[in-house]
Coordinates of N, CA and C in Angstrom, one line a residue:
X1 N 34.2 -86.9 97.8 CA 33.7 -88.1 98.4 C 33.1 -87.8 96.5
X2 N 33.7 -89.2 95.6 CA 33.9 -89.1 94.2 C 33.3 -89.4 93.6
X3 N 32.0 -88.8 92.5 CA 30.5 -89.1 91.7 C 30.7 -89.5 91.8
X4 N 29.3 -90.5 91.8 CA 29.0 -91.8 90.8 C 28.3 -91.2 89.7
X5 N 28.7 -92.5 88.6 CA 27.8 -92.7 87.3 C 27.1 -94.0 86.6
X6 N 26.2 -93.5 86.1 CA 25.1 -94.5 85.9 C 25.8 -94.6 84.6
X7 N 25.4 -95.8 84.6 CA 25.8 -96.5 82.3 C 24.7 -96.8 82.3
X8 N 24.1 -96.9 81.3 CA 22.9 -97.8 80.7 C 23.2 -98.3 78.9
X9 N 23.8 -99.3 79.1 CA 23.7 -99.7 77.7 C 24.0 -101.3 77.7
X10 N 23.5 -101.4 76.2 CA 23.4 -103.5 76.6 C 24.0 -104.0 76.0
X11 N 25.2 -103.4 75.3 CA 26.6 -104.4 75.1 C 27.4 -104.0 76.4
X12 N 28.0 -104.7 76.6 CA 28.3 -105.4 78.0 C 30.2 -105.1 77.7
X13 N 30.9 -105.5 76.3 CA 31.6 -104.7 76.6 C 32.0 -103.2 76.2
X14 N 31.4 -103.1 75.5 CA 30.9 -101.5 75.2 C 31.3 -100.8 77.4
X15 N 30.5 -101.1 77.8 CA 29.7 -100.7 79.1 C 31.1 -100.5 80.0
X16 N 31.3 -101.5 79.9 CA 32.8 -102.3 80.8 C 34.5 -100.9 80.7
X17 N 34.1 -100.4 79.2 CA 35.3 -100.3 78.9 C 35.0 -98.6 78.7
X18 N 33.9 -98.3 78.9 CA 33.5 -96.5 79.7 C 33.8 -96.7 81.0
X19 N 33.2 -98.0 81.7 CA 33.2 -97.6 83.3 C 34.5 -98.2 83.6
X20 N 36.1 -98.7 82.9 CA 37.3 -98.9 83.4 C 38.0 -97.4 83.1
X21 N 37.3 -96.6 81.6 CA 37.9 -95.2 81.5 C 37.4 -94.2 82.9
X22 N 36.7 -94.6 83.2 CA 35.5 -93.5 84.6 C 36.3 -93.4 85.6
X23 N 36.9 -95.1 85.7 CA 37.4 -95.3 87.0 C 38.7 -94.7 87.3
X24 N 39.2 -94.7 86.3 CA 40.6 -93.6 86.4 C 39.6 -93.2 86.8
X25 N 39.9 -92.0 86.6 CA 39.3 -90.7 86.8 C 38.8 -90.8 88.2
X26 N 38.3 -91.4 88.7 CA 37.7 -91.0 90.2 C 36.5 -92.2 90.3
X27 N 35.8 -92.1 89.8 CA 34.8 -92.0 89.3 C 33.9 -93.3 90.5
X28 N 33.0 -93.5 90.7 CA 31.8 -95.0 91.2 C 31.7 -95.1 90.0
X29 N 31.1 -95.9 89.5 CA 30.5 -96.1 88.6 C 29.6 -97.8 88.2
X30 N 28.0 -97.3 88.2 CA 27.2 -98.4 88.0 C 27.1 -98.8 86.4
X31 N 26.6 -100.2 86.2 CA 26.3 -100.1 85.0 C 25.6 -101.2 84.5
X32 N 24.4 -100.9 83.9 CA 23.3 -101.3 84.0 C 22.7 -102.0 82.3
X33 N 22.2 -103.0 81.8 CA 22.0 -103.0 80.6 C 20.1 -102.7 79.7
X34 N 19.5 -102.6 80.8 CA 17.8 -102.5 80.7 C 17.0 -101.5 81.5
X35 N 16.4 -100.8 80.2 CA 15.5 -99.7 81.6 C 15.1 -99.9 82.5
X36 N 14.3 -101.1 82.8 CA 13.3 -101.5 84.0 C 14.4 -101.4 85.2
X37 N 15.2 -102.1 84.8 CA 16.6 -102.7 85.9 C 16.9 -101.1 86.4
X38 N 17.6 -100.2 85.2 CA 18.0 -99.1 85.6 C 17.1 -98.1 86.5
X39 N 16.0 -98.1 86.1 CA 14.8 -97.6 86.8 C 15.1 -97.6 88.6
X40 N 14.8 -99.2 87.9 CA 14.2 -99.7 89.2 C 15.3 -99.5 90.2
X41 N 16.3 -99.2 90.2 CA 18.0 -98.6 90.7 C 17.9 -97.6 91.3
X42 N 17.0 -96.7 90.5 CA 16.9 -95.0 90.5 C 16.4 -95.0 91.3
X43 N 15.3 -95.3 91.7 CA 14.1 -95.4 92.6 C 14.8 -95.7 94.0
X44 N 16.1 -96.2 94.2 CA 15.6 -96.8 95.3 C 17.9 -95.5 95.5
X45 N 17.7 -94.9 94.2 CA 19.1 -94.0 94.8 C 19.6 -93.5 93.2
X46 N 19.3 -92.5 93.7 CA 19.6 -91.5 91.4 C 21.1 -90.9 92.4
X47 N 22.2 -91.5 90.2 CA 23.1 -91.5 90.5 C 23.6 -89.8 90.4
X48 N 24.7 -89.6 89.8 CA 25.4 -87.9 90.3 C 25.9 -87.8 88.6
X49 N 25.3 -88.2 87.3 CA 25.5 -88.4 86.3 C 24.3 -89.3 85.5
X50 N 23.6 -89.9 85.1 CA 22.9 -90.5 83.8 C 23.8 -90.5 83.0
X51 N 24.8 -91.8 82.2 CA 25.0 -92.0 80.2 C 24.0 -92.6 80.5
X52 N 23.4 -92.7 78.8 CA 22.4 -93.6 78.7 C 22.3 -93.6 77.1
X53 N 22.3 -94.7 76.8 CA 21.8 -95.5 75.1 C 21.4 -95.6 74.4
X54 N 20.4 -95.2 73.5 CA 18.9 -94.6 73.1 C 18.9 -96.9 72.0
X55 N 19.6 -97.1 71.4 CA 18.5 -98.4 71.8 C 18.9 -100.0 73.1
X56 N 17.5 -100.1 74.0 CA 19.1 -101.6 74.6 C 17.6 -102.7 74.5
X57 N 18.8 -103.2 74.2 CA 17.8 -104.9 73.8 C 17.4 -104.1 73.0
X58 N 16.1 -104.8 73.7 CA 14.7 -104.8 72.0 C 13.5 -104.1 72.3
X59 N 14.7 -103.0 73.4 CA 13.7 -101.7 73.2 C 14.0 -100.7 72.5
X60 N 13.5 -100.2 70.7 CA 14.7 -100.0 70.2 C 14.7 -98.2 70.9
X61 N 14.3 -97.8 71.6 CA 14.7 -96.6 71.3 C 14.0 -96.3 73.5
X62 N 14.3 -97.2 74.2 CA 15.0 -96.9 75.2 C 14.9 -96.5 75.8
X63 N 15.7 -96.2 75.1 CA 17.1 -94.7 76.5 C 16.1 -93.7 76.2
X64 N 15.5 -93.4 75.1 CA 14.3 -92.2 74.8 C 13.6 -92.2 76.3
X65 N 12.8 -93.4 76.6 CA 12.1 -93.3 77.6 C 13.1 -93.5 78.9
X66 N 13.3 -93.8 78.9 CA 14.0 -94.0 79.9 C 14.4 -92.1 80.6
X67 N 15.3 -91.5 79.7 CA 15.4 -90.5 79.3 C 13.9 -89.6 80.3
X68 N 13.2 -90.1 80.2 CA 11.6 -89.3 79.7 C 11.5 -89.6 81.6
X69 N 11.5 -90.6 81.7 CA 11.1 -91.3 83.0 C 12.2 -90.5 84.3
X70 N 13.0 -90.0 84.4 CA 14.3 -89.9 85.3 C 14.5 -88.4 84.5
X71 N 14.1 -87.9 83.9 CA 14.2 -86.9 83.8 C 13.0 -86.0 84.6
X72 N 11.4 -86.9 84.8 CA 10.5 -86.7 85.7 C 10.8 -86.7 87.5
X73 N 11.7 -88.3 87.2 CA 11.7 -87.8 88.7 C 13.2 -86.7 89.4
X74 N 14.2 -86.7 88.6 CA 14.6 -85.4 89.1 C 15.1 -84.9 87.8
X75 N 15.0 -83.4 88.0 CA 14.3 -82.7 86.9 C 16.0 -81.8 86.5
X76 N 16.9 -81.8 88.0 CA 18.3 -81.1 87.1 C 19.5 -82.5 87.4
X77 N 19.5 -83.5 87.4 CA 19.8 -85.2 87.5 C 20.7 -84.9 86.2
X78 N 22.2 -84.4 85.3 CA 23.0 -84.6 84.6 C 22.6 -85.7 83.5
X79 N 22.0 -85.7 82.1 CA 21.6 -86.5 81.8 C 22.1 -87.0 80.6
X80 N 23.2 -87.7 80.0 CA 24.2 -87.2 78.6 C 23.7 -88.9 78.2
X81 N 23.5 -88.5 76.8 CA 22.7 -90.0 75.0 C 24.5 -89.9 75.6
X82 N 24.6 -91.9 75.0 CA 26.2 -91.6 74.5 C 25.5 -93.5 73.8
X83 N 25.7 -92.7 71.5 CA 24.5 -93.4 71.5 C 25.5 -94.0 70.0
X84 N 24.6 -95.2 69.1 CA 25.5 -94.4 67.8 C 24.5 -94.0 66.8
X85 N 23.6 -93.9 67.7 CA 22.5 -93.2 66.8 C 22.1 -92.2 66.2
X86 N 23.3 -90.5 65.5 CA 24.3 -89.8 65.2 C 22.9 -88.9 64.2
X87 N 21.6 -89.2 63.9 CA 20.8 -88.7 62.7 C 20.1 -87.0 63.6
X88 N 19.8 -86.5 62.9 CA 19.7 -85.4 63.1 C 18.7 -85.4 64.3
X89 N 17.0 -86.1 64.0 CA 16.2 -86.5 64.4 C 16.3 -87.2 65.8
X90 N 17.9 -88.2 65.9 CA 17.6 -88.4 67.2 C 18.1 -87.8 67.9
X91 N 19.0 -86.5 68.0 CA 19.3 -85.4 68.6 C 18.2 -84.5 69.4
X92 N 18.0 -84.3 68.8 CA 16.7 -83.3 68.6 C 15.4 -83.9 69.5
X93 N 15.8 -85.6 69.4 CA 14.4 -86.3 70.3 C 15.5 -86.4 71.4
X94 N 16.8 -86.8 71.9 CA 17.1 -86.9 72.7 C 16.8 -85.8 74.1
X95 N 17.8 -84.6 72.8 CA 17.9 -83.2 73.7 C 15.9 -82.2 74.4
X96 N 15.6 -82.5 73.2 CA 14.1 -82.7 73.7 C 13.2 -83.3 74.4
X97 N 13.3 -84.3 74.8 CA 13.0 -85.5 76.1 C 14.2 -84.4 77.2
X98 N 14.9 -83.7 77.5 CA 16.2 -83.5 79.2 C 17.0 -84.3 78.7
X99 N 17.5 -84.6 77.8 CA 19.0 -84.5 78.4 C 20.1 -83.4 78.1
X100 N 21.4 -82.9 78.7 CA 21.7 -81.6 78.8 C 22.8 -82.2 76.9
X101 N 23.9 -83.2 77.3 CA 24.2 -83.1 75.9 C 23.6 -84.4 75.0
X102 N 24.3 -84.9 74.0 CA 23.9 -85.5 73.0 C 25.4 -86.8 72.5
X103 N 26.3 -87.9 72.4 CA 27.0 -88.2 72.2 C 27.1 -89.4 71.2
X104 N 27.6 -89.2 70.5 CA 28.3 -90.5 69.4 C 28.6 -90.6 69.7
X105 N 29.1 -92.9 69.3 CA 30.0 -93.4 70.0 C 31.6 -92.9 69.7
X106 N 31.8 -92.2 68.2 CA 32.9 -92.8 67.1 C 33.6 -91.6 68.3
X107 N 33.2 -90.6 68.9 CA 34.2 -89.8 70.0 C 34.7 -90.6 70.6
X108 N 36.1 -90.5 71.3 CA 36.8 -90.7 71.6 C 36.8 -90.7 73.7
X109 N 37.3 -91.4 74.5 CA 37.2 -91.9 75.4 C 37.6 -90.1 75.9
X110 N 38.7 -90.0 76.0 CA 39.1 -88.3 76.9 C 37.5 -87.5 76.6
X111 N 37.4 -87.2 75.2 CA 36.9 -85.8 74.7 C 35.1 -86.7 75.4
X112 N 34.7 -87.4 75.7 CA 33.6 -88.0 76.2 C 33.4 -87.7 78.4
X113 N 35.2 -88.7 78.6 CA 35.4 -88.0 79.7 C 35.4 -86.9 80.0
X114 N 35.7 -85.2 79.1 CA 35.4 -83.9 79.0 C 34.3 -83.3 79.6
X115 N 33.8 -84.1 78.1 CA 32.1 -83.7 78.1 C 31.1 -84.2 79.8
X116 N 31.5 -85.5 80.0 CA 31.0 -85.9 81.4 C 31.6 -84.6 82.6
X117 N 32.9 -84.7 82.9 CA 33.7 -83.7 84.1 C 32.7 -82.5 83.6
X118 N 32.6 -82.0 82.8 CA 31.9 -80.2 82.6 C 30.6 -79.9 82.9
X119 N 30.5 -81.5 82.3 CA 28.2 -81.7 83.4 C 28.7 -81.5 84.7
X120 N 29.2 -83.1 86.0 CA 29.5 -82.7 87.0 C 30.4 -81.5 87.6
X121 N 30.6 -80.8 86.8 CA 31.6 -79.4 87.2 C 30.5 -78.3 87.8
X122 N 29.7 -78.4 86.3 CA 28.4 -77.3 86.1 C 27.7 -77.3 88.2
X123 N 27.4 -78.6 88.3 CA 27.2 -79.1 89.3 C 27.4 -79.2 91.0
X124 N 28.3 -79.4 90.8 CA 29.5 -78.5 91.9 C 29.9 -77.0 92.0
X125 N 30.1 -76.9 90.8 CA 30.1 -75.0 90.6 C 28.8 -74.5 91.6
X126 N 27.3 -74.4 91.1 CA 26.9 -74.3 91.9 C 26.4 -74.4 92.9
X127 N 26.7 -75.7 93.5 CA 26.5 -76.2 94.6 C 26.9 -75.7 95.9
X128 N 28.3 -75.3 95.1 CA 29.4 -75.0 96.2 C 30.4 -73.4 96.8
X129 N 30.0 -73.1 95.7 CA 30.0 -71.7 96.0 C 29.4 -70.7 97.0
X130 N 30.4 -70.3 97.2 CA 30.0 -69.4 98.8 C 29.2 -68.1 98.4
X131 N 28.4 -68.0 98.0 CA 27.2 -67.2 97.6 C 26.0 -67.9 97.3
X132 N 25.7 -68.4 98.5 CA 24.8 -69.9 98.7 C 23.8 -69.2 99.3
X133 N 22.3 -70.3 98.5 CA 21.3 -68.1 99.2 C 21.2 -67.5 97.9
X134 N 22.5 -67.3 97.0 CA 21.9 -65.7 96.6 C 20.5 -66.6 94.4
X135 N 20.1 -65.8 94.6 CA 19.5 -65.7 93.9 C 18.7 -64.5 92.8
X136 N 17.8 -64.5 91.7 CA 18.1 -63.8 91.1 C 17.1 -63.6 90.6
X137 N 15.7 -62.2 90.4 CA 14.3 -62.1 90.3 C 14.9 -60.8 89.5
X138 N 14.3 -61.1 87.8 CA 14.2 -60.5 86.5 C 12.1 -60.2 86.6
X139 N 11.2 -59.6 87.0 CA 10.3 -59.5 86.5 C 9.7 -60.5 87.2
X140 N 8.8 -61.9 86.3 CA 8.3 -62.6 86.8 C 9.2 -63.8 87.8
X141 N 10.4 -63.8 86.9 CA 11.4 -64.8 86.7 C 12.1 -65.1 88.7
X142 N 12.1 -66.1 89.2 CA 13.1 -66.2 90.3 C 14.0 -67.1 90.5
X143 N 15.0 -66.9 90.4 CA 15.5 -68.1 90.4 C 16.3 -68.9 91.9
X144 N 16.8 -69.5 92.1 CA 17.4 -69.7 93.4 C 18.4 -70.4 93.0
X145 N 20.1 -69.4 92.6 CA 20.9 -70.5 92.7 C 21.3 -71.7 93.0
X146 N 22.3 -71.4 94.4 CA 22.1 -72.6 95.1 C 22.0 -73.9 95.0
X147 N 20.3 -73.2 94.7 CA 18.7 -75.6 94.7 C 19.3 -74.6 93.4
X148 N 19.6 -74.5 92.0 CA 18.6 -75.2 91.0 C 17.7 -74.9 91.0
X149 N 16.9 -73.9 91.3 CA 15.2 -73.8 91.7 C 14.6 -72.8 89.8
X150 N 14.4 -72.8 90.0 CA 13.7 -71.6 88.5 C 11.9 -71.9 89.3
X151 N 11.3 -70.1 89.0 CA 9.7 -69.6 89.4 C 9.9 -68.8 88.2
X152 N 8.3 -69.3 87.7 CA 8.7 -68.1 86.7 C 6.6 -67.7 87.2
X153 N 6.0 -66.5 87.9 CA 5.1 -66.1 88.5 C 4.7 -67.1 89.5
X154 N 5.6 -66.7 90.4 CA 5.7 -67.8 91.2 C 5.1 -69.7 91.0
X155 N 5.3 -70.3 90.0 CA 5.1 -72.0 89.5 C 6.7 -72.0 89.8
X156 N 6.5 -73.5 89.7 CA 7.7 -74.2 89.2 C 7.9 -74.2 88.4
X157 N 9.4 -74.6 87.8 CA 9.8 -74.5 86.3 C 10.9 -75.6 85.9
X158 N 10.8 -76.9 86.2 CA 11.3 -77.9 85.9 C 12.3 -77.3 84.5
X159 N 13.6 -77.7 84.5 CA 14.4 -76.9 84.0 C 15.9 -78.0 84.7
X160 N 16.8 -78.2 82.9 CA 17.9 -78.9 83.3 C 19.0 -78.5 83.7
X161 N 20.7 -78.9 84.1 CA 21.2 -78.2 85.0 C 21.4 -77.1 83.5
X162 N 21.7 -77.3 82.3 CA 22.0 -76.7 81.2 C 20.4 -75.8 81.0
X163 N 20.1 -75.9 80.8 CA 18.7 -74.6 80.8 C 18.8 -74.1 81.5
X164 N 18.7 -74.7 82.8 CA 19.2 -73.2 84.4 C 19.9 -72.4 83.9
X165 N 21.7 -73.0 83.3 CA 22.5 -71.8 82.7 C 22.0 -70.8 82.1
X166 N 21.6 -71.4 80.9 CA 20.8 -70.6 79.9 C 20.8 -70.0 80.0
X167 N 19.2 -69.7 81.2 CA 18.5 -68.4 81.6 C 19.0 -67.3 82.6
X168 N 19.6 -68.3 83.1 CA 20.7 -67.3 84.4 C 21.5 -66.3 83.6
X169 N 22.3 -67.3 82.2 CA 23.5 -66.2 82.1 C 22.4 -65.1 80.9
X170 N 20.7 -65.3 80.5 CA 20.5 -64.4 79.9 C 19.8 -63.1 80.5
X171 N 19.3 -64.0 82.1 CA 18.7 -62.9 83.1 C 18.9 -62.3 83.4
X172 N 20.5 -62.7 83.3 CA 21.3 -61.4 83.7 C 21.6 -60.6 84.0
X173 N 21.8 -60.4 82.7 CA 21.1 -58.3 81.7 C 20.7 -57.9 80.5
X174 N 20.0 -58.1 80.7 CA 18.3 -58.9 80.1 C 18.7 -57.3 79.6
X175 N 18.3 -57.9 78.1 CA 18.5 -56.5 76.7 C 19.5 -57.2 76.1
X176 N 20.5 -57.5 76.5 CA 21.8 -57.6 76.0 C 21.8 -58.8 75.3
X177 N 22.3 -59.5 73.9 CA 22.3 -60.6 73.2 C 23.8 -61.3 73.8
X178 N 23.2 -62.1 74.3 CA 24.0 -63.5 74.1 C 24.4 -64.7 73.3
X179 N 26.0 -64.5 72.5 CA 26.0 -65.1 71.5 C 25.6 -67.1 72.1
X180 N 25.4 -67.1 70.7 CA 25.2 -69.0 71.2 C 26.7 -68.8 72.5
X181 N 27.9 -69.1 70.9 CA 29.3 -69.3 71.5 C 29.0 -69.0 73.1
X182 N 28.5 -67.6 73.9 CA 28.9 -67.5 75.2 C 28.4 -67.8 75.2
X183 N 26.4 -68.1 75.5 CA 25.4 -69.8 76.6 C 26.1 -70.4 76.5
X184 N 27.1 -71.4 75.8 CA 28.1 -72.8 75.6 C 28.8 -72.1 76.4
X185 N 29.5 -70.5 76.9 CA 30.5 -70.9 77.7 C 29.4 -70.9 79.1
X186 N 28.9 -69.5 79.1 CA 27.9 -69.7 80.5 C 27.8 -71.0 80.6
X187 N 26.9 -71.5 80.0 CA 26.6 -73.1 80.9 C 27.8 -74.2 80.6
X188 N 29.1 -73.4 81.0 CA 30.5 -74.5 80.7 C 29.7 -75.9 80.5
X189 N 28.9 -76.3 79.1 CA 28.9 -77.3 77.8 C 29.8 -76.8 76.4
X190 N 30.1 -78.0 75.6 CA 31.2 -77.7 74.3 C 29.4 -77.8 73.6
X191 N 29.0 -77.7 72.7 CA 27.5 -77.2 71.9 C 27.6 -77.5 70.9
X192 N 26.8 -77.6 70.0 CA 27.4 -76.9 68.8 C 26.3 -75.7 69.2
X193 N 25.6 -75.4 67.4 CA 24.8 -73.7 67.5 C 23.6 -74.4 66.8
X194 N 23.2 -75.5 66.7 CA 22.5 -76.2 66.5 C 21.5 -76.5 68.0
X195 N 22.6 -76.9 68.8 CA 22.5 -78.1 69.8 C 22.0 -76.7 70.9
X196 N 22.1 -75.7 70.6 CA 22.0 -74.6 71.3 C 20.9 -73.7 71.5
X197 N 20.6 -73.7 70.2 CA 18.8 -73.8 69.7 C 17.8 -75.1 70.0
X198 N 18.0 -76.1 69.9 CA 17.2 -76.5 70.2 C 16.8 -76.3 72.1
X199 N 18.1 -76.4 72.1 CA 17.5 -75.7 74.0 C 16.7 -74.7 74.4
X200 N 17.0 -73.3 73.2 CA 15.9 -72.2 73.3 C 15.4 -72.6 73.4
X201 N 14.6 -73.5 72.6 CA 13.6 -73.6 71.8 C 12.2 -74.7 73.0
X202 N 13.0 -76.1 74.2 CA 13.0 -76.3 75.1 C 12.3 -75.3 76.3
X203 N 13.6 -74.8 76.8 CA 13.2 -73.1 77.3 C 11.7 -72.7 77.7
X204 N 12.0 -71.9 76.5 CA 10.4 -71.0 75.6 C 8.8 -72.7 76.6
X205 N 9.3 -73.7 76.0 CA 8.3 -74.3 76.1 C 8.0 -74.7 77.6
X206 N 9.0 -74.9 78.3 CA 8.4 -75.3 79.9 C 8.0 -73.8 80.4
X207 N 8.3 -73.0 79.8 CA 7.8 -71.2 80.5 C 6.5 -71.1 79.6
X208 N 6.5 -71.2 78.3 CA 4.9 -71.8 78.0 C 3.4 -71.9 78.4
X209 N 4.0 -73.4 78.6 CA 3.0 -74.3 79.1 C 2.6 -73.5 80.2
X210 N 3.1 -72.9 81.2 CA 3.0 -71.6 82.2 C 1.8 -70.9 81.6
X211 N 2.9 -70.1 80.5 CA 1.8 -69.0 80.6 C 2.0 -68.4 79.3
X212 N 1.2 -68.8 78.8 CA 0.4 -68.5 76.6 C 1.5 -66.9 76.0
X213 N 1.3 -66.4 77.8 CA 2.6 -65.1 77.1 C 3.9 -65.5 77.0
X214 N 4.6 -65.9 77.6 CA 5.5 -65.4 77.4 C 6.5 -64.9 75.8
X215 N 7.2 -64.3 76.6 CA 8.2 -63.6 75.2 C 9.7 -63.1 75.6
X216 N 9.5 -63.6 77.4 CA 10.9 -63.1 77.6 C 12.9 -63.0 76.7
X217 N 12.3 -64.1 76.4 CA 13.5 -65.1 75.2 C 13.7 -64.5 73.6
X218 N 13.9 -63.1 73.5 CA 14.1 -62.8 72.1 C 14.9 -63.7 71.7
X219 N 15.1 -63.5 70.5 CA 15.8 -63.8 69.2 C 16.5 -62.6 68.3
X220 N 17.3 -62.5 68.3 CA 18.9 -62.1 67.3 C 18.5 -62.5 66.6
X221 N 18.4 -62.5 66.0 CA 18.4 -62.8 64.3 C 20.6 -62.7 63.7
X222 N 21.0 -63.8 63.7 CA 22.0 -63.7 63.3 C 23.4 -63.7 64.2
X223 N 22.7 -63.8 65.1 CA 23.3 -63.0 66.7 C 23.8 -63.9 67.9
X224 N 22.2 -64.3 68.9 CA 22.2 -64.8 69.8 C 20.5 -64.5 69.8
X225 N 20.5 -64.8 71.4 CA 19.4 -63.7 72.1 C 19.1 -63.2 73.5
X226 N 18.4 -62.7 73.8 CA 18.5 -61.4 75.2 C 17.1 -62.3 75.4
X227 N 17.2 -61.7 76.8 CA 16.8 -61.6 78.0 C 15.8 -59.8 77.6
X228 N 14.2 -60.0 77.1 CA 13.5 -58.9 77.4 C 13.0 -59.0 78.3
X229 N 12.2 -58.0 78.9 CA 11.0 -57.3 79.6 C 10.5 -56.8 79.3

């Protein structure tokens, strides 16, 4: 069954252009022009991936609020911002709210489709792998790889798909430094170094919210990050 993509975009012509391009690749696409309309639909049925603009009609930052609400509802749902707002502050804000990727509207349709494909592929690989039920334990960390569940000291940690892959890549080989490019490869996503850094900071905050002494993710300055026991 083909994946369903929700596009939340208040400019109809742009939304329809994205929809038509994605449909040609076999996806089902639902369009929403406002935050409340989208949330009402998501409460009935979640899409497989959400593409959200930041500005939605009169809500200048409606997309940010929608991302916050949707992430609270579905911690592992892939969320991608696609917006004209390209300031570093906006990008960091989107990632801090839990988006898996942040693209600007000057991106080509093939590039956009590639990023969407990559996000959906990561979920599919996890759920369809032959080692269903595989888990990983490192000290207080426990990962259920087939279900995208993460626990720290028996407490659940709500990670996005990208964050889960990054934690898995680090914890799988404790003490080994993973460069940002290696983390991108492990997460099956194309991001810049600053975006990886933002994801790592957000991951740390999530663990520290449960354990103020959390320091398992160490920085190897100029090289990358390591999982340290």
